[in-house]
Short mmCIF file of C-alpha atoms in Angstrom, two decimals:
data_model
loop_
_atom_site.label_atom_id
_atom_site.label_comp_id
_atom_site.label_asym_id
_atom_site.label_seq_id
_atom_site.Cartn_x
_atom_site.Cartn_y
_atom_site.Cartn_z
CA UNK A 1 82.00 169.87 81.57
CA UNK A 2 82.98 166.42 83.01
CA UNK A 3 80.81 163.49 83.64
CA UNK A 4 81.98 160.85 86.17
CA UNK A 5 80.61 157.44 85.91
CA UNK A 6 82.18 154.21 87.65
CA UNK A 7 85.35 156.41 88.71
CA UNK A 8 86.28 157.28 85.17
CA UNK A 9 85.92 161.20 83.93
CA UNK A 10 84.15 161.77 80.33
CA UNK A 11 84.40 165.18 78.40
CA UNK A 12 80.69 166.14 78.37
CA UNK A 13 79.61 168.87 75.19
CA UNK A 14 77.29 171.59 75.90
CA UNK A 15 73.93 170.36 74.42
CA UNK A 16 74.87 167.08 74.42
CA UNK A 17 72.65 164.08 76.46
CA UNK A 18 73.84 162.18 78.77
CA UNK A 19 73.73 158.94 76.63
CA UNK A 20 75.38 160.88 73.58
CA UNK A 21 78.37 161.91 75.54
CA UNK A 22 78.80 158.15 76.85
CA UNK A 23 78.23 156.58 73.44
CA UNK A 24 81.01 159.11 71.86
CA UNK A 25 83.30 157.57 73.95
CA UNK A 26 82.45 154.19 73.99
CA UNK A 27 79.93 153.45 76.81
CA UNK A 28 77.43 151.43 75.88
CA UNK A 29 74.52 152.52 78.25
CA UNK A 30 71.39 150.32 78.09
CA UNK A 31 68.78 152.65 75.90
CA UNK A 32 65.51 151.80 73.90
CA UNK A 33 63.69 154.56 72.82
CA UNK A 34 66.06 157.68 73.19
CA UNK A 35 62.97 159.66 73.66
CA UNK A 36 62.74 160.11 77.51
CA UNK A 37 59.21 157.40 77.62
CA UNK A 38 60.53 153.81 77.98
CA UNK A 39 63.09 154.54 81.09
CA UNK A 40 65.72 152.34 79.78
CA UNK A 41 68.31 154.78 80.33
CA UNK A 42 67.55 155.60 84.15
CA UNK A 43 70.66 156.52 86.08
CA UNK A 44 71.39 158.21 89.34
CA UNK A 45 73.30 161.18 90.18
CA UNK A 46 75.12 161.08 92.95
CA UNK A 47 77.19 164.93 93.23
CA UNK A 48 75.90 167.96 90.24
CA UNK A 49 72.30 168.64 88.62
CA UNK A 50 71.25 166.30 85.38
CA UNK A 51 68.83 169.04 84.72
CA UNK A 52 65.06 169.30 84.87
CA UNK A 53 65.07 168.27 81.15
CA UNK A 54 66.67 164.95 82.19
CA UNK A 55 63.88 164.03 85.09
CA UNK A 56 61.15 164.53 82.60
CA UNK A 57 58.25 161.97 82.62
CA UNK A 58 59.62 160.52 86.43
CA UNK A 59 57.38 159.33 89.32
CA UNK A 60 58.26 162.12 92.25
CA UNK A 61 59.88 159.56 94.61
CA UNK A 62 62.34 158.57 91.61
CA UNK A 63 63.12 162.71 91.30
CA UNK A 64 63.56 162.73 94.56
CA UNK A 65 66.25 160.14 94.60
CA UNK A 66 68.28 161.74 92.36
CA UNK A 67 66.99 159.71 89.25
CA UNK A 68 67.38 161.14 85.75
CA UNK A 69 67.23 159.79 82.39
CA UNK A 70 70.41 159.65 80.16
CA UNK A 71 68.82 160.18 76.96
CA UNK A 72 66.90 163.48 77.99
CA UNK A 73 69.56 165.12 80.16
CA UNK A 74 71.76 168.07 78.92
CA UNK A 75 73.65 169.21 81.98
CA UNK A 76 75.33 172.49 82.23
CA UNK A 77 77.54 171.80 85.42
CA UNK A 78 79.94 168.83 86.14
CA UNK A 79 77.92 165.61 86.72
CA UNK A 80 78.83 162.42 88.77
CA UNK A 81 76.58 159.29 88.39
CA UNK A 82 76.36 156.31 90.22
CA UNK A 83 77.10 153.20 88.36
CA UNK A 84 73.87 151.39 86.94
CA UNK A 85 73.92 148.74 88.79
CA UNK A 86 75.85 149.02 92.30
CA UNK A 87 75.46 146.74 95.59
CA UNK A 88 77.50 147.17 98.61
CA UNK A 89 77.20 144.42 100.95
CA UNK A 90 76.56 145.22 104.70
CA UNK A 91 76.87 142.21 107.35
CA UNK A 92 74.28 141.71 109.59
CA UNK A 93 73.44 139.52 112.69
CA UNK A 94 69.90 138.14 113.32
CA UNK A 95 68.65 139.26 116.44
CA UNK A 96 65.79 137.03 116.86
CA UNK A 97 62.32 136.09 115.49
CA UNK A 98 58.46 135.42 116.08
CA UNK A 99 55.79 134.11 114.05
CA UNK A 100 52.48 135.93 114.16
CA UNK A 101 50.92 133.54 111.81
CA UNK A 102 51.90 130.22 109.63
CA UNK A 103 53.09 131.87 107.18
CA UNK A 104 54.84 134.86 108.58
CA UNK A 105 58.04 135.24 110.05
CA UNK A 106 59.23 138.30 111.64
CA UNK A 107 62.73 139.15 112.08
CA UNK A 108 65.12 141.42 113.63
CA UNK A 109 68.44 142.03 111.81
CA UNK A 110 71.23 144.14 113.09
CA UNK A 111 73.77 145.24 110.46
CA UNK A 112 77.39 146.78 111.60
CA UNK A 113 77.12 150.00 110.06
CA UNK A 114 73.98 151.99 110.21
CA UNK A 115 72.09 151.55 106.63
CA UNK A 116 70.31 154.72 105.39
CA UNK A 117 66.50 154.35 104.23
CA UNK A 118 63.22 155.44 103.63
CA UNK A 119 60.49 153.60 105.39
CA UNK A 120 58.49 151.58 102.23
CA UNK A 121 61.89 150.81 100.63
CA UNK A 122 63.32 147.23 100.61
CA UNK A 123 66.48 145.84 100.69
CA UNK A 124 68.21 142.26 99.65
CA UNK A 125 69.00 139.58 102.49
CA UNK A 126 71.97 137.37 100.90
CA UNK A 127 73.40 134.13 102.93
CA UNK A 128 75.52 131.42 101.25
CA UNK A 129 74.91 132.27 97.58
CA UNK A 130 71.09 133.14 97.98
CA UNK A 131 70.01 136.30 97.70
CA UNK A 132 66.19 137.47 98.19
CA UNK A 133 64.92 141.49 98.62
CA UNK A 134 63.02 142.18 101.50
CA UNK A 135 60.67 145.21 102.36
CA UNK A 136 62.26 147.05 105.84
CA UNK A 137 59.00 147.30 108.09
CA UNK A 138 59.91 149.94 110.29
CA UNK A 139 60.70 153.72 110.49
CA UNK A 140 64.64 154.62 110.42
CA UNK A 141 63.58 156.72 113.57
CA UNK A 142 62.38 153.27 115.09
CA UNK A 143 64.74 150.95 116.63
CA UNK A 144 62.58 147.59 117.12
CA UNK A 145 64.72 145.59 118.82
CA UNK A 146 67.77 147.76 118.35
CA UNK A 147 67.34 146.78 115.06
CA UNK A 148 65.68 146.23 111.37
CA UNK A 149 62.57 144.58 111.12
CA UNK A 150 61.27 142.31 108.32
CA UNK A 151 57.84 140.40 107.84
CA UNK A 152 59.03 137.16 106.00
CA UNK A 153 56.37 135.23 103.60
CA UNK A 154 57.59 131.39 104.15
CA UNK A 155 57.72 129.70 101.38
CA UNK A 156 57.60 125.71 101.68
CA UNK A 157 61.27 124.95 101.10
CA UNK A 158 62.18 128.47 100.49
CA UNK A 159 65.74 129.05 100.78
CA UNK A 160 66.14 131.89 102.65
CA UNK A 161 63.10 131.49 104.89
CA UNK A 162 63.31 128.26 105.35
CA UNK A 163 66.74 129.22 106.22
CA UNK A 164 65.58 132.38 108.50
CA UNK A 165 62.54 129.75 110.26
CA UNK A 166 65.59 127.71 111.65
CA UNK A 167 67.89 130.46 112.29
CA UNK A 168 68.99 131.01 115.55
CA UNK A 169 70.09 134.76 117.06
CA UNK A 170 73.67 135.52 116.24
CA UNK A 171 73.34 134.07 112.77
CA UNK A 172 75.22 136.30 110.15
CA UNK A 173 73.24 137.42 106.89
CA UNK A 174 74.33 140.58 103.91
CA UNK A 175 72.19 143.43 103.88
CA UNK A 176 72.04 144.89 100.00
CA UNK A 177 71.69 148.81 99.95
CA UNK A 178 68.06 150.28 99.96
CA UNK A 179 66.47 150.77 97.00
CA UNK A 180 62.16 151.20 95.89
CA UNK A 181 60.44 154.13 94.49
CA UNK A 182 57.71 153.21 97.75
CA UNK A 183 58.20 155.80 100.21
CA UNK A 184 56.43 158.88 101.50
CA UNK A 185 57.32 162.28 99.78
CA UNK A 186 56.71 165.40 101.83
CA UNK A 187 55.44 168.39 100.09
CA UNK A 188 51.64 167.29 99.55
CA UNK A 189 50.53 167.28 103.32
CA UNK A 190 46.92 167.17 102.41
CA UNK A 191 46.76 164.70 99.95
CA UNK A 192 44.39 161.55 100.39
CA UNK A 193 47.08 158.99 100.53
CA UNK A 194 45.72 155.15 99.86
CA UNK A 195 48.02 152.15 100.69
CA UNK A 196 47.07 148.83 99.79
CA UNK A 197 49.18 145.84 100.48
CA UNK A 198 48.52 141.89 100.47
CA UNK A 199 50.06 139.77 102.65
CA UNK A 200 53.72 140.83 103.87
CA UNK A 201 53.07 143.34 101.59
CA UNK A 202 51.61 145.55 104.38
CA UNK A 203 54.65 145.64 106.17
CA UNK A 204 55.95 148.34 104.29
CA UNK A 205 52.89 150.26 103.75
CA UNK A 206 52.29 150.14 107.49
CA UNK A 207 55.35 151.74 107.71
CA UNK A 208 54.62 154.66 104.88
CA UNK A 209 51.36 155.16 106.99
CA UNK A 210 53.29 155.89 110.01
CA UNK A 211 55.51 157.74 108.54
CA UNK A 212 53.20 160.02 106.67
CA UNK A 213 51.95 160.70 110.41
CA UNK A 214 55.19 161.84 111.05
CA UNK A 215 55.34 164.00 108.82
CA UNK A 216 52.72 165.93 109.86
CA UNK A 217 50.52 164.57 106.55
CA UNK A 218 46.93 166.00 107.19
CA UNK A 219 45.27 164.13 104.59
CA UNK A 220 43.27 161.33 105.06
CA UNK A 221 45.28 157.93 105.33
CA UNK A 222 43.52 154.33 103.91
CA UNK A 223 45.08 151.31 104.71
CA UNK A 224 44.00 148.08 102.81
CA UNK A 225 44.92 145.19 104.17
CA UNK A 226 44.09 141.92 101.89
CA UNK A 227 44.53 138.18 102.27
CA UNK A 228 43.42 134.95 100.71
CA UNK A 229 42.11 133.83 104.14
CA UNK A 230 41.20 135.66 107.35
CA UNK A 231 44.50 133.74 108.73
CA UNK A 232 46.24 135.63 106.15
CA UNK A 233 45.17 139.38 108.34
CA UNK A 234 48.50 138.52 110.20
CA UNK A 235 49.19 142.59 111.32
CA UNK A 236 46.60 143.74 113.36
CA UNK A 237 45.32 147.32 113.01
CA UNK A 238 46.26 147.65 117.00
CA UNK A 239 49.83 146.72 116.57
CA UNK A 240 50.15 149.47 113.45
CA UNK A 241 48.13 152.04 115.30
CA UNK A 242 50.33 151.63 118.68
CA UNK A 243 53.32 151.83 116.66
CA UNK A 244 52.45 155.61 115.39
CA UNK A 245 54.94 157.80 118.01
CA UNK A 246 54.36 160.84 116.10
CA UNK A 247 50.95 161.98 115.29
CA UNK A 248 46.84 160.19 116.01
CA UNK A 249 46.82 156.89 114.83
CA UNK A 250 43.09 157.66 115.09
CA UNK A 251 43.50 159.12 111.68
CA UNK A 252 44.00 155.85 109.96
CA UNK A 253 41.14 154.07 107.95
CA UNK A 254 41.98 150.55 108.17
CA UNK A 255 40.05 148.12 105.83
CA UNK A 256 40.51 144.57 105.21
CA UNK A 257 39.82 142.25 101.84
CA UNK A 258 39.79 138.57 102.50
CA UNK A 259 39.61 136.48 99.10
CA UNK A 260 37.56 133.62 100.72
CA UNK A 261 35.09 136.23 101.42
CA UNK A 262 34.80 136.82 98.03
CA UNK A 263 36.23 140.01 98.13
CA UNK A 264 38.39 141.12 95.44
CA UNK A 265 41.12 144.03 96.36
CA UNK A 266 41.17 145.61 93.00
CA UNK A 267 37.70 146.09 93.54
CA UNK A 268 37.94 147.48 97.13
CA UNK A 269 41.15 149.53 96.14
CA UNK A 270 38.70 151.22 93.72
CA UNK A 271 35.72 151.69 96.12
CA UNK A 272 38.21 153.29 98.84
CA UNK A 273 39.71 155.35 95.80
CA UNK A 274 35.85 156.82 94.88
CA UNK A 275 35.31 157.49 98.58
CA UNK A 276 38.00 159.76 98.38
CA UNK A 277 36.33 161.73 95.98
CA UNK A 278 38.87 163.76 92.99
CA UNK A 279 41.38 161.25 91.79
CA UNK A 280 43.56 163.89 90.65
CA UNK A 281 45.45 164.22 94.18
CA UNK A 282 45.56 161.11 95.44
CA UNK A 283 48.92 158.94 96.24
CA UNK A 284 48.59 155.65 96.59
CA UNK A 285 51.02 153.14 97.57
CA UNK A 286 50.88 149.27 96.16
CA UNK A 287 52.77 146.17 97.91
CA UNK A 288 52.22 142.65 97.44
CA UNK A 289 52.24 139.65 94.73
CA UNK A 290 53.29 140.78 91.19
CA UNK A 291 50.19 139.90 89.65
CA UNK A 292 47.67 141.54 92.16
CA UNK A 293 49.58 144.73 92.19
CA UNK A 294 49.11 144.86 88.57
CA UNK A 295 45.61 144.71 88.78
CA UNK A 296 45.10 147.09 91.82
CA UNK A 297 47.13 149.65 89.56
CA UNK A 298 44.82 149.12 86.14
CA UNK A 299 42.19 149.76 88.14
CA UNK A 300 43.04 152.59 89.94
CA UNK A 301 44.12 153.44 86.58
CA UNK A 302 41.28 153.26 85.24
CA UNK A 303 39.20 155.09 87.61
CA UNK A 304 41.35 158.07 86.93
CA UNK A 305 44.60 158.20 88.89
CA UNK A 306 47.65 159.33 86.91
CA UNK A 307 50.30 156.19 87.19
CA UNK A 308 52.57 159.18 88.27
CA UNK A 309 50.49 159.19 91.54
CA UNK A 310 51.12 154.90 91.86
CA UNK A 311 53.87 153.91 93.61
CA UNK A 312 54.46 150.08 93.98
CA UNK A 313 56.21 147.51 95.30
CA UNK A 314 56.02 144.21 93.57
CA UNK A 315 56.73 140.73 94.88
CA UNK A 316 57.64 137.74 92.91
CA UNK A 317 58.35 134.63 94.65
CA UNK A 318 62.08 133.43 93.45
CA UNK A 319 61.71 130.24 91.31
CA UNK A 320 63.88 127.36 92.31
CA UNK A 321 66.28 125.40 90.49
CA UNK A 322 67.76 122.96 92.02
CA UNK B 1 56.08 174.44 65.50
CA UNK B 2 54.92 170.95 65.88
CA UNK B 3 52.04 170.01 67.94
CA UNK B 4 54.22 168.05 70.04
CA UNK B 5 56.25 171.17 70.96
CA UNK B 6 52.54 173.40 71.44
CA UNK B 7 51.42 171.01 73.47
CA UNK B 8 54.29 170.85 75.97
CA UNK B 9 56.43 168.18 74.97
CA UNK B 10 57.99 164.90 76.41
CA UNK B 11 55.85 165.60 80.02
CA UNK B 12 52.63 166.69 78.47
CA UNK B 13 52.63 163.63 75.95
CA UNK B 14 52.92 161.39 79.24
CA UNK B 15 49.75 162.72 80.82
CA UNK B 16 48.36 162.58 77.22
CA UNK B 17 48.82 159.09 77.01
CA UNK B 18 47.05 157.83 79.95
CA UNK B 19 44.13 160.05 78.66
CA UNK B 20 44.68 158.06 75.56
CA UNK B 21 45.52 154.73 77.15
CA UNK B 22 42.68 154.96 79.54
CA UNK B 23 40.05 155.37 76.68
CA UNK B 24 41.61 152.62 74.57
CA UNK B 25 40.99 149.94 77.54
CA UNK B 26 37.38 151.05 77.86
CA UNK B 27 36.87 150.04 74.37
CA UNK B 28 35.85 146.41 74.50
CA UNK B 29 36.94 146.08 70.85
CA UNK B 30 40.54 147.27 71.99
CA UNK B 31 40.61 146.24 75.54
CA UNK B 32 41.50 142.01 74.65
CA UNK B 33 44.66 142.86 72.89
CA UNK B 34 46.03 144.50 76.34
CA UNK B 35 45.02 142.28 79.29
CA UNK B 36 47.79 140.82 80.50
CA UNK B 37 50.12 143.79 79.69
CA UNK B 38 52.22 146.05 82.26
CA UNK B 39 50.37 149.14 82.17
CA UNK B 40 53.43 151.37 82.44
CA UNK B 41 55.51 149.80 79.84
CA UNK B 42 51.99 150.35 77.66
CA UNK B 43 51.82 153.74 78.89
CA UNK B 44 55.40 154.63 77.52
CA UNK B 45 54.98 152.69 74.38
CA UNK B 46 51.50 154.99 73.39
CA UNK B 47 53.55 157.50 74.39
CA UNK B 48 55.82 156.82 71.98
CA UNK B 49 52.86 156.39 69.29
CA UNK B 50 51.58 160.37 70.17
CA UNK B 51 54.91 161.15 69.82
CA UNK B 52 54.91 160.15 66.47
CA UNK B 53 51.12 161.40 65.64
CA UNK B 54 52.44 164.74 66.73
CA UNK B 55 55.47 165.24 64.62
CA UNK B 56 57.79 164.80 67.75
CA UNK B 57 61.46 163.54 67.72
CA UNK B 58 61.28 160.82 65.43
CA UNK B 59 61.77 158.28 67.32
CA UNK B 60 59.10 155.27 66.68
CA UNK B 61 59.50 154.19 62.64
CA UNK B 62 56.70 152.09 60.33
CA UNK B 63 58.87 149.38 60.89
CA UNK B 64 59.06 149.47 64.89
CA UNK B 65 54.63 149.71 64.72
CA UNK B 66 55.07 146.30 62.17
CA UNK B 67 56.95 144.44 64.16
CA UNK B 68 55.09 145.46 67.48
CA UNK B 69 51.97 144.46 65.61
CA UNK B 70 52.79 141.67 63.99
CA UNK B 71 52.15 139.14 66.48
CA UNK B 72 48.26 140.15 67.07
CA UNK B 73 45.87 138.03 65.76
CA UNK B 74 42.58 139.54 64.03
CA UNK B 75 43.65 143.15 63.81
CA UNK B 76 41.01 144.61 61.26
CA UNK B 77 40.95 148.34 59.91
CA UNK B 78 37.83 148.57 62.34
CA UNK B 79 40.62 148.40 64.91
CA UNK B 80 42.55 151.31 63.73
CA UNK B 81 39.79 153.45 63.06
CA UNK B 82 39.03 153.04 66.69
CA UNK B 83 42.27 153.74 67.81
CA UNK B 84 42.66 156.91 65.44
CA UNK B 85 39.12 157.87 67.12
CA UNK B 86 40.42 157.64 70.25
CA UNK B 87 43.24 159.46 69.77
CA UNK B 88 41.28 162.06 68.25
CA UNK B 89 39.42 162.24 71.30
CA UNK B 90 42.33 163.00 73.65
CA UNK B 91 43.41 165.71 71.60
CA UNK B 92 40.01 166.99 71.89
CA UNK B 93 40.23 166.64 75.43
CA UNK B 94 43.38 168.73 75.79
CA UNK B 95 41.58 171.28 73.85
CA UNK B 96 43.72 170.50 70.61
CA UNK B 97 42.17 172.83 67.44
CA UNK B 98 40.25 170.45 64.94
CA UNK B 99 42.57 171.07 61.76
CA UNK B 100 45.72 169.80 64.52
CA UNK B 101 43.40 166.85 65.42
CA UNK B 102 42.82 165.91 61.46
CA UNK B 103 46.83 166.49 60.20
CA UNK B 104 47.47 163.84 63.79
CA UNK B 105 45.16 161.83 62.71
CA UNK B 106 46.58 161.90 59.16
CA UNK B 107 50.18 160.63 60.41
CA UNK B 108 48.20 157.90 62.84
CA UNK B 109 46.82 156.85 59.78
CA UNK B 110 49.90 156.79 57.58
CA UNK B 111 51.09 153.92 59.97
CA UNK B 112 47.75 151.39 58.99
CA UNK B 113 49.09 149.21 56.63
CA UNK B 114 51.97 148.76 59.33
CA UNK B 115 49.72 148.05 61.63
CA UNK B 116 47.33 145.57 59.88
CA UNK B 117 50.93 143.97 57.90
CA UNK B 118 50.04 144.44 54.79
#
C-alpha cells in the first residue's frame, strides 16, 4: 500500500503502523509512548481510511476530523496524510468594529476566499509578524456583516488588539486555517449538552449553542456565562437568543457566574452538571483562560464525566517580549 | 490471554483510567501530588501505568516510573499501597475476577522500589 505524507509516497507493509512505516524510511514523526495513550503521534488523513485501530482512545470531534494516531494505525488501503503541522494563509480585510464593553472588541473580517469551519473552532489572525488565534463567533450559515465575526479580549498594549482597537475598515490581516476539537457533533440529538465559557470565551460556545439548535439537538442546552465582574457579562442572553434562525432559543438555560459575587464557575459548572442528572451522556463544551478551563474540566471530572465527553478551548494570553 | 486483551484493550484501559484516576484524586493522601497537573496528560500517563499492571504492550519500563517519580518529595510505601488499592478497586469495578486483581496488583507492586527510588 502507499502512504503519502508532505507530497512524498512511502511503501506501507501490511501490519505495519503508521509510525513504523515512516521510521523505516527515515521520518522521524514526533512519538512518546507508541502505545496509542499520550497522542504524540496525532496526524490527519486527508484521502483513504487509517483504520478504526488507529482512532482508538480519540475525543469524537477529533474522529470526526479525520484524526488518527500513527502509532496505532495499520491501514489496509492507500493512505494520504496531511503534513503535521500545515498553515495556509488567507488575506482578509477588516470590515469594521464595536465595543460592547472595555474590554471587548468585536470585529468583522472578510477573507478573499471563503474559509471552511465549524462554529466553536478558532482560527489565527497574523499582521506584520504577529500572529494570535482567535475563536470564529458565528455560524458558517451566518453572514454577520458579510463576514467573520470575532469577540477580541484587549489586552493593555496587546499587539494585535491594540492593533485591531485602532484599525480602521479596509485594513488587511491573514486568516490561519480552522482548527479546535470545540464544535458540535451530530449523532447524539438528545444529549444534555453544557457550555461554559469565561469572558470572550463565550463567543464560541454561543455559537455551538446555536448551532446545536440547528441541528435539530433536542436535548437540553446550558449556557454558563462567567466573568470577574458583572462588566465582564459583555454578551447578553438577548443578543445569543435573537441570533438562533433555526430552532426556539427558548430552549436555552442561560446562567451567569460573576467572581466578585463570589461565585466560582467550577463550582457552578458542577451544580448545572448535577442538575442534569446521569453524567454518562452529557457533552460539555469549555472556553476561556487556560487555567479556569482546567479547573472547570477536573471538576466535571470529578463528578463523573468521561474527559471523552469534554471538549475545550483554552486561552493563554501571548507573553510579550519586546 | 492477558488481562489487558480480556478486558478490551487500548479503549477500555482509557475509560479504566479515569475510573482509576478519579479515585486516586479523591484520596487526600494522593490528591497533593496532582494539583496543578493537566488532567488529560495524567489520564494518558495512568493509562500507561494499567497498561503495564495488565501485561499490555510493554510499553512503560521500571526506569520510565523512576524517573517520573523521582522528583516527588515524601513518597512513602503508604503511598503505593494506596495506589495499588485503588487500582484494585477499578478492576473490581469493571467486574475483574479476584485472582486477575491479585497477579495486577502483583506487577503494580513489582514497580515500588521504582517508585519510592530505592
Amino acid at each position: 500500500m502507499l502512504l503519502t505524507l508532505g507530497g512524498h509516497g512511502y511503501e506501507l507493509r501490511a501490519g505495519e503502523s503508521v509510525l513504523e512505516c515512516l521510521a523505516r524510511h527515515g521520518v522521524g514523526l514526533p512519538s512518546t509512548c507508541r502505545a496509542g495513550t499520550c497522542h504524540t503521534c496525532l496526524l490527519r488523513a486527508e484521502y483513504g481510511d487509517p483504520g478504526e485501530a488507529g482512532r482508538g482512545g480519540l475525543k469524537p470531534t477529533l474522529r470526526a476530523g479525520g484524526y488518527f494516531l500513527a502509532c496505532l494505525a495499520r491501514p489496509v488501503t492507500d493512505l494520504t496524510v496531511a503534513p503535521p503541522a500545515g498553515d495556509v494563509i488567507t488575506p482578509a480585510t477588516l470590515l469594521g468594529s464595536e465595543r460592547p464593553a472595555p474590554h471587548v472588541l468585536v470585529i468583522w473580517l472578510r477573507p478573499l476566499r471563503p474559509v471552511g469551519f465549524r462554529a466553536g473552532q478558532h482560527v489565527t489572525l497574523s499582521r506584520d509578524g504577529v500572529t494570535r488565534p482567535y475563536s470564529i463567533a458565528n455560524l458558517p450559515t451566518e453572514v454577520p456583516r458579510d463576514g467573520l465575526e470575532f469577540h477580541v479580549r484587549l489586552y493593555p498594549g496587546g499587539a494585535m488588539s491594540g492593533w485591531l482597537a485602532a484599525a480602521a475598515p479596509g485594513a488587511r490581516l491573514g486568516l490561519g486555517v480552522p482548527a479546535g476539537e470545540c464544535f458540535y457533533l451530530p449523532g447524539r440529538p438528545a444529549a444534555p449538552l453544557l457550555l461554559a465559557g469565561t469572558g470572550t470565551g463565550l463567543a464560541p460556545l454561543a455559537a455551538i449553542a446555536r448551532d446545536a439548535l440547528a441541528a435539530g439537538h433536542c436535548g437540553p442546552v446550558t449556557v454558563l456565562h462567567g466573568a470577574a465582574d458583572p462588566g465582564g457579562l459583555y454578551l447578553a442572553e438577548g443578543s445569543v437568543r435573537s441570533r438562533v434562525r433555526d430552532g426556539d432559543p427558548a430552549r436555552i438555560r442561560w446562567r451567569t457566574c460573576v467572581l466578585s459575587r463570589g461565585q466560582d464557575i467550577a463550582e457552578e459548572v458542577s451544580q448545572e452538571l448535577a442538575r442534569l442528572g446521569d453524567p454518562a451522556p452529557v457533552r460539555a463544551y469549555l472556553c476561556g483562560g487556560a487555567r479556569t478551563v482546567a479547573r472547570m474540566r477536573r471538576a466535571l471530572f470529578m463528578a463523573g464525566m468521561s474527559l471523552q465527553s469534554i471538549q475545550a478551548d483554552e486561552f493563554v494570553p501571548a507573553v510579550i517580549s519586546g | 490471554m492477558s488481562l489487558f486483551d480480556r478486558l478490551g484493550g487500548a479503549p477500555a484501559i482509557i475509560a479504566a483510567a479515569e475510573l482509576f484516576y478519579r479515585q486516586v484524586l479523591a484520596d487526600p493522601f494522593l490528591a497533593p501530588y496532582f494539583d496543578d497537573v493537566d488532567i488529560d496528560r495524567q489520564v494518558a500517563k495512568q493509562a500507561a501505568f494499567l497498561t503495564m499492571a495488565l501485561g499490555g504492550p510493554d510499553r512503560y519500563t521500571g526506569r520510565d516510573l523512576r524517573t517520573a517519580h523521582a522528583g516527588l518529595a515524601g513518597l512513602t510505601d503508604e503511598h503505593v499501597d494506596r495506589v495499588i488499592g485503588h487500582l484494585a478497586q477499578t478492576l473490581r469495578e469493571l467486574g475483574v475476577a479476584e485472582d486477575d486483581i491479585a497477579a495486577a496488583g502483583a506487577v503494580a507492586d513489582g514497580a515500588r522500589d521504582d517508585v519510592l527510588n530505592r
